[in-house]
């Protein structure tokens, strides 16, 4: 099945109060020949000083599984400004995916796999 990344992103951002509105992306990566879901989500600056990474990522993954029946392979928390956007403010999923794959995302927390 195909899922709209915007729907998954909206579910993720609504899963915890520390997460930035319209500040995350969802994309797939290939792992061992299978397509896997990755979510990268911005955290509100006010939440950075007291960040409970395990709880927030758990809430994110739980929300996606409950809503879509999908397993989140990896979840990464970043500062809101780290999500690449165009000059007009549109999310750049392909660029974020490239940064994830190259290991250049500036993470403030990541899922333990």
XYZ file of C-alpha atoms in Angstrom:
113
model
C 0.000 0.000 0.000
C 0.983 3.578 -0.568
C 0.616 6.203 2.132
C 0.783 9.965 1.733
C 3.823 11.277 3.626
C 1.818 14.348 4.684
C -0.674 12.124 6.526
C 2.067 10.288 8.407
C 3.817 13.578 9.190
C 0.607 15.055 10.614
C 0.064 11.979 12.786
C 3.641 12.196 14.081
C 3.534 15.925 14.898
C 0.276 15.461 16.823
C 1.644 12.583 18.908
C 3.454 14.746 21.478
C 3.290 18.370 22.609
C 7.070 18.829 22.253
C 6.910 18.375 18.473
C 6.912 21.259 15.994
C 3.820 21.803 13.848
C 4.604 21.212 10.144
C 8.170 20.415 11.137
C 8.745 16.830 10.129
C 9.125 14.531 7.166
C 8.391 10.901 6.449
C 10.164 8.896 3.769
C 11.186 5.371 2.949
C 14.604 3.774 2.757
C 15.622 0.356 1.531
C 17.043 -1.978 4.161
C 17.982 -5.535 3.239
C 15.898 -5.287 0.084
C 12.769 -4.083 1.910
C 11.168 -0.649 2.057
C 11.267 0.835 5.585
C 9.642 3.948 7.061
C 11.764 6.710 8.583
C 10.401 9.829 10.272
C 12.451 12.921 11.038
C 10.675 15.380 13.311
C 11.546 18.825 14.585
C 11.262 19.586 18.286
C 9.990 22.919 19.593
C 12.822 25.063 20.923
C 11.017 25.367 24.261
C 11.154 21.581 24.696
C 14.869 21.110 23.983
C 16.115 21.753 27.528
C 14.018 18.948 29.050
C 13.792 16.438 26.207
C 12.561 12.924 27.019
C 13.716 11.302 23.777
C 12.563 7.775 24.588
C 9.010 8.866 25.462
C 8.628 11.229 22.518
C 9.897 8.713 19.968
C 7.765 6.008 21.569
C 4.687 8.220 21.213
C 5.556 8.988 17.589
C 5.999 5.348 16.617
C 2.934 4.235 18.560
C 0.757 6.836 16.831
C 1.884 5.742 13.360
C 1.344 2.073 14.151
C -2.094 2.706 15.669
C -3.260 4.882 12.768
C -1.724 3.069 9.780
C -0.501 -0.302 11.016
C 3.023 0.656 9.929
C 6.268 -0.072 11.750
C 8.608 2.912 12.027
C 12.083 1.622 11.205
C 13.828 4.746 12.474
C 12.759 7.992 14.129
C 15.028 11.000 14.462
C 14.434 14.166 16.473
C 16.079 17.365 15.271
C 15.796 21.043 16.042
C 12.988 22.597 14.008
C 15.423 24.647 11.912
C 17.220 21.475 10.731
C 14.349 20.291 8.546
C 15.257 21.460 5.029
C 12.675 23.724 3.406
C 12.442 25.678 0.195
C 12.505 29.489 0.204
C 8.693 29.391 0.221
C 8.624 27.095 3.266
C 7.816 23.750 1.656
C 9.408 20.669 3.217
C 12.204 19.091 1.175
C 11.722 15.382 1.818
C 14.322 14.282 -0.746
C 17.014 16.505 0.765
C 16.151 15.359 4.292
C 16.311 11.729 3.125
C 19.730 12.369 1.555
C 20.967 13.943 4.806
C 19.635 10.979 6.783
C 21.342 8.462 4.501
C 24.640 10.370 4.565
C 24.522 10.748 8.357
C 24.599 14.555 8.225
C 21.344 15.256 10.097
C 21.996 17.109 13.342
C 20.015 14.834 15.641
C 18.981 15.712 19.203
C 17.675 12.164 19.676
C 17.196 8.966 17.730
C 15.378 5.666 18.135
C 17.409 2.795 19.526
C 17.150 0.010 16.952
